[in-house]
């Protein structure tokens, strides 16, 4: 008697039960190299940002929500400790988060999100919507992380520290990263032009970091220009023959 059971193709089963319009953690956004190279690491970063957002919301609520006419944060010292932790958490995300994320998981856009998330939450909470010292620092480290994220993706795919000698990233990716860098330069330049000497003195060490995106992007654009010139020369030679 023959066995009536047949092996089931797991991929077919997953396709059969998938719901149109849904996006799993291993597809679409999570697998986009502009966001991150490894979906699990991208998801872990999203969880970290989500936890920070929750802690920030609780800390902010402590100064807004009142009990008996007094803010909650004045009734217990727990909120003081929470606020201090949130500040340290935010500084770490702004200063080290983008560069660390870029080296760990690539993803130029993901690095920018890590840098700007604390600043955006702070602006929304205060209703200020003006680029201050924290915003200038976040824009700087965000641009550095963005460019490094593009570089890390190419290094891992080409297995060389000079990926532009093997191949260059797509022009669309390079244009996106360059546009983000230019926005960052314009924003920080506006902050520096109007910042008092005290704030400029605090930001000054971060100004050195701009050498990194300038150097890497310059090398990429030079490689693209050479590739365009060589392709034109090859095309002209073939037409002449």
GROMACS .gro file of C-alpha atoms in nm:
model
  241
    1UNK     CA    1   0.000   0.000   0.000
    2UNK     CA    2   0.152   0.329  -0.109
    3UNK     CA    3   0.211   0.612   0.132
    4UNK     CA    4  -0.048   0.879   0.062
    5UNK     CA    5   0.138   1.148   0.257
    6UNK     CA    6   0.360   1.372   0.052
    7UNK     CA    7   0.624   1.615   0.175
    8UNK     CA    8   0.493   1.967   0.191
    9UNK     CA    9   0.699   2.250   0.049
   10UNK     CA   10   0.735   2.501   0.332
   11UNK     CA   11   0.780   2.789   0.090
   12UNK     CA   12   0.454   2.703  -0.085
   13UNK     CA   13   0.277   2.680   0.250
   14UNK     CA   14   0.407   3.020   0.359
   15UNK     CA   15   0.300   3.170   0.030
   16UNK     CA   16  -0.044   3.014   0.061
   17UNK     CA   17  -0.111   3.156   0.406
   18UNK     CA   18   0.048   3.497   0.349
   19UNK     CA   19  -0.192   3.788   0.362
   20UNK     CA   20  -0.168   4.049   0.086
   21UNK     CA   21  -0.041   4.383   0.211
   22UNK     CA   22   0.144   4.242   0.512
   23UNK     CA   23   0.519   4.271   0.540
   24UNK     CA   24   0.718   4.021   0.744
   25UNK     CA   25   1.033   4.102   0.938
   26UNK     CA   26   1.248   3.929   0.678
   27UNK     CA   27   1.123   4.119   0.375
   28UNK     CA   28   1.087   4.468   0.231
   29UNK     CA   29   1.209   4.732   0.476
   30UNK     CA   30   1.412   4.501   0.698
   31UNK     CA   31   1.613   4.361   0.404
   32UNK     CA   32   1.679   4.695   0.239
   33UNK     CA   33   2.057   4.764   0.246
   34UNK     CA   34   1.983   5.133   0.294
   35UNK     CA   35   1.827   5.046   0.631
   36UNK     CA   36   2.053   4.759   0.739
   37UNK     CA   37   2.230   4.450   0.613
   38UNK     CA   38   2.092   4.195   0.859
   39UNK     CA   39   1.719   4.195   0.941
   40UNK     CA   40   1.773   4.071   1.297
   41UNK     CA   41   2.013   4.351   1.377
   42UNK     CA   42   1.780   4.604   1.217
   43UNK     CA   43   1.491   4.469   1.424
   44UNK     CA   44   1.703   4.478   1.740
   45UNK     CA   45   1.785   4.843   1.674
   46UNK     CA   46   1.416   4.919   1.623
   47UNK     CA   47   1.341   4.756   1.959
   48UNK     CA   48   1.609   4.968   2.128
   49UNK     CA   49   1.465   5.286   1.978
   50UNK     CA   50   1.118   5.175   2.082
   51UNK     CA   51   1.233   5.120   2.442
   52UNK     CA   52   1.398   5.462   2.444
   53UNK     CA   53   1.080   5.623   2.312
   54UNK     CA   54   0.877   5.455   2.587
   55UNK     CA   55   1.116   5.564   2.862
   56UNK     CA   56   1.122   5.916   2.721
   57UNK     CA   57   0.742   5.930   2.717
   58UNK     CA   58   0.719   5.813   3.080
   59UNK     CA   59   0.986   6.062   3.189
   60UNK     CA   60   0.813   6.346   3.007
   61UNK     CA   61   0.475   6.250   3.149
   62UNK     CA   62   0.620   6.282   3.499
   63UNK     CA   63   0.652   6.657   3.453
   64UNK     CA   64   0.321   6.705   3.274
   65UNK     CA   65   0.073   6.481   3.453
   66UNK     CA   66  -0.037   6.617   3.791
   67UNK     CA   67  -0.176   6.448   4.100
   68UNK     CA   68  -0.341   6.673   4.354
   69UNK     CA   69  -0.216   6.977   4.165
   70UNK     CA   70   0.148   6.866   4.171
   71UNK     CA   71   0.349   6.704   3.890
   72UNK     CA   72   0.416   6.337   3.947
   73UNK     CA   73   0.793   6.381   3.929
   74UNK     CA   74   0.784   6.599   4.241
   75UNK     CA   75   0.620   6.327   4.448
   76UNK     CA   76   0.897   6.068   4.410
   77UNK     CA   77   1.269   6.059   4.332
   78UNK     CA   78   1.214   5.771   4.091
   79UNK     CA   79   1.147   6.014   3.806
   80UNK     CA   80   1.473   6.197   3.875
   81UNK     CA   81   1.665   5.873   3.824
   82UNK     CA   82   1.459   5.791   3.515
   83UNK     CA   83   1.518   6.135   3.364
   84UNK     CA   84   1.892   6.106   3.426
   85UNK     CA   85   1.897   5.762   3.261
   86UNK     CA   86   1.701   5.892   2.960
   87UNK     CA   87   1.947   6.180   2.916
   88UNK     CA   88   2.245   5.945   2.923
   89UNK     CA   89   2.064   5.710   2.685
   90UNK     CA   90   1.991   5.998   2.445
   91UNK     CA   91   2.351   6.123   2.451
   92UNK     CA   92   2.477   5.772   2.375
   93UNK     CA   93   2.236   5.738   2.082
   94UNK     CA   94   2.335   6.075   1.940
   95UNK     CA   95   2.712   6.054   1.988
   96UNK     CA   96   2.795   5.685   1.937
   97UNK     CA   97   2.473   5.530   1.803
   98UNK     CA   98   2.494   5.624   1.432
   99UNK     CA   99   2.859   5.530   1.387
  100UNK     CA  100   2.821   5.212   1.589
  101UNK     CA  101   2.512   5.112   1.392
  102UNK     CA  102   2.684   5.180   1.060
  103UNK     CA  103   2.982   4.962   1.149
  104UNK     CA  104   2.762   4.690   1.300
  105UNK     CA  105   2.485   4.669   1.041
  106UNK     CA  106   2.556   4.908   0.755
  107UNK     CA  107   2.243   5.095   0.647
  108UNK     CA  108   2.295   5.469   0.583
  109UNK     CA  109   1.930   5.559   0.642
  110UNK     CA  110   1.916   5.349   0.958
  111UNK     CA  111   2.217   5.535   1.098
  112UNK     CA  112   2.047   5.870   1.043
  113UNK     CA  113   1.731   5.749   1.217
  114UNK     CA  114   1.933   5.639   1.520
  115UNK     CA  115   2.093   5.984   1.545
  116UNK     CA  116   1.780   6.192   1.498
  117UNK     CA  117   1.531   5.986   1.701
  118UNK     CA  118   1.618   6.142   2.042
  119UNK     CA  119   1.624   6.493   1.894
  120UNK     CA  120   1.288   6.453   1.722
  121UNK     CA  121   1.128   6.323   2.041
  122UNK     CA  122   1.271   6.614   2.236
  123UNK     CA  123   1.146   6.868   1.984
  124UNK     CA  124   0.800   6.713   1.986
  125UNK     CA  125   0.789   6.719   2.366
  126UNK     CA  126   0.899   7.081   2.399
  127UNK     CA  127   0.735   7.215   2.083
  128UNK     CA  128   1.052   7.409   2.007
  129UNK     CA  129   1.129   7.283   1.654
  130UNK     CA  130   1.461   7.469   1.625
  131UNK     CA  131   1.805   7.327   1.562
  132UNK     CA  132   2.003   7.351   1.883
  133UNK     CA  133   2.329   7.200   2.004
  134UNK     CA  134   2.183   6.851   2.033
  135UNK     CA  135   2.040   6.876   1.682
  136UNK     CA  136   2.371   6.992   1.536
  137UNK     CA  137   2.554   6.706   1.708
  138UNK     CA  138   2.294   6.457   1.584
  139UNK     CA  139   2.313   6.590   1.228
  140UNK     CA  140   2.691   6.557   1.235
  141UNK     CA  141   2.710   6.204   1.371
  142UNK     CA  142   2.408   6.108   1.159
  143UNK     CA  143   2.580   6.214   0.837
  144UNK     CA  144   2.901   6.038   0.940
  145UNK     CA  145   2.704   5.722   1.016
  146UNK     CA  146   2.511   5.756   0.691
  147UNK     CA  147   2.827   5.770   0.480
  148UNK     CA  148   2.995   5.495   0.681
  149UNK     CA  149   2.684   5.281   0.638
  150UNK     CA  150   2.714   5.307   0.259
  151UNK     CA  151   3.085   5.230   0.283
  152UNK     CA  152   3.034   4.927   0.512
  153UNK     CA  153   2.778   4.777   0.274
  154UNK     CA  154   3.026   4.798  -0.013
  155UNK     CA  155   3.315   4.670   0.197
  156UNK     CA  156   3.120   4.358   0.296
  157UNK     CA  157   3.009   4.293  -0.062
  158UNK     CA  158   3.353   4.346  -0.219
  159UNK     CA  159   3.572   4.216   0.068
  160UNK     CA  160   3.809   4.510   0.033
  161UNK     CA  161   3.864   4.831   0.228
  162UNK     CA  162   3.868   5.022  -0.101
  163UNK     CA  163   3.545   4.905  -0.262
  164UNK     CA  164   3.548   5.185  -0.523
  165UNK     CA  165   3.844   5.010  -0.690
  166UNK     CA  166   3.630   4.701  -0.750
  167UNK     CA  167   3.292   4.859  -0.812
  168UNK     CA  168   3.093   5.156  -0.699
  169UNK     CA  169   2.750   5.176  -0.541
  170UNK     CA  170   2.455   5.275  -0.757
  171UNK     CA  171   2.422   5.639  -0.852
  172UNK     CA  172   2.080   5.654  -0.682
  173UNK     CA  173   2.226   5.540  -0.347
  174UNK     CA  174   2.516   5.782  -0.379
  175UNK     CA  175   2.282   6.069  -0.464
  176UNK     CA  176   2.064   5.989  -0.161
  177UNK     CA  177   2.358   5.981   0.079
  178UNK     CA  178   2.505   6.296  -0.075
  179UNK     CA  179   2.172   6.477  -0.040
  180UNK     CA  180   2.153   6.378   0.329
  181UNK     CA  181   2.509   6.503   0.378
  182UNK     CA  182   2.432   6.837   0.211
  183UNK     CA  183   2.122   6.883   0.426
  184UNK     CA  184   2.335   6.813   0.731
  185UNK     CA  185   2.602   7.061   0.622
  186UNK     CA  186   2.345   7.334   0.560
  187UNK     CA  187   2.171   7.273   0.895
  188UNK     CA  188   2.491   7.270   1.098
  189UNK     CA  189   2.627   7.576   0.915
  190UNK     CA  190   2.313   7.766   1.007
  191UNK     CA  191   2.351   7.662   1.370
  192UNK     CA  192   2.719   7.759   1.383
  193UNK     CA  193   2.654   8.100   1.227
  194UNK     CA  194   2.410   8.197   1.503
  195UNK     CA  195   2.538   7.996   1.800
  196UNK     CA  196   2.704   8.178   2.092
  197UNK     CA  197   3.070   8.111   2.165
  198UNK     CA  198   2.987   7.872   2.450
  199UNK     CA  199   2.781   7.640   2.229
  200UNK     CA  200   3.035   7.661   1.948
  201UNK     CA  201   3.307   7.558   2.190
  202UNK     CA  202   3.107   7.249   2.287
  203UNK     CA  203   3.033   7.159   1.925
  204UNK     CA  204   3.386   7.227   1.792
  205UNK     CA  205   3.522   6.871   1.848
  206UNK     CA  206   3.237   6.734   1.636
  207UNK     CA  207   3.336   6.958   1.345
  208UNK     CA  208   3.639   6.737   1.282
  209UNK     CA  209   3.406   6.446   1.205
  210UNK     CA  210   3.300   6.616   0.880
  211UNK     CA  211   3.633   6.511   0.728
  212UNK     CA  212   3.506   6.151   0.717
  213UNK     CA  213   3.198   6.200   0.493
  214UNK     CA  214   3.381   6.456   0.278
  215UNK     CA  215   3.666   6.214   0.212
  216UNK     CA  216   3.453   5.904   0.151
  217UNK     CA  217   3.194   6.077  -0.068
  218UNK     CA  218   3.468   6.252  -0.264
  219UNK     CA  219   3.632   5.915  -0.334
  220UNK     CA  220   3.301   5.763  -0.444
  221UNK     CA  221   3.219   6.049  -0.681
  222UNK     CA  222   3.571   6.037  -0.827
  223UNK     CA  223   3.527   5.666  -0.895
  224UNK     CA  224   3.188   5.732  -1.057
  225UNK     CA  225   3.338   6.004  -1.275
  226UNK     CA  226   3.618   5.776  -1.389
  227UNK     CA  227   3.372   5.496  -1.459
  228UNK     CA  228   3.158   5.730  -1.668
  229UNK     CA  229   3.458   5.854  -1.864
  230UNK     CA  230   3.584   5.502  -1.933
  231UNK     CA  231   3.239   5.387  -2.048
  232UNK     CA  232   3.216   5.683  -2.282
  233UNK     CA  233   3.561   5.607  -2.421
  234UNK     CA  234   3.467   5.243  -2.473
  235UNK     CA  235   3.147   5.346  -2.648
  236UNK     CA  236   3.329   5.591  -2.873
  237UNK     CA  237   3.586   5.327  -2.966
  238UNK     CA  238   3.318   5.074  -3.059
  239UNK     CA  239   3.138   5.330  -3.275
  240UNK     CA  240   3.458   5.419  -3.455
  241UNK     CA  241   3.528   5.056  -3.535
   0.00000   0.00000   0.00000
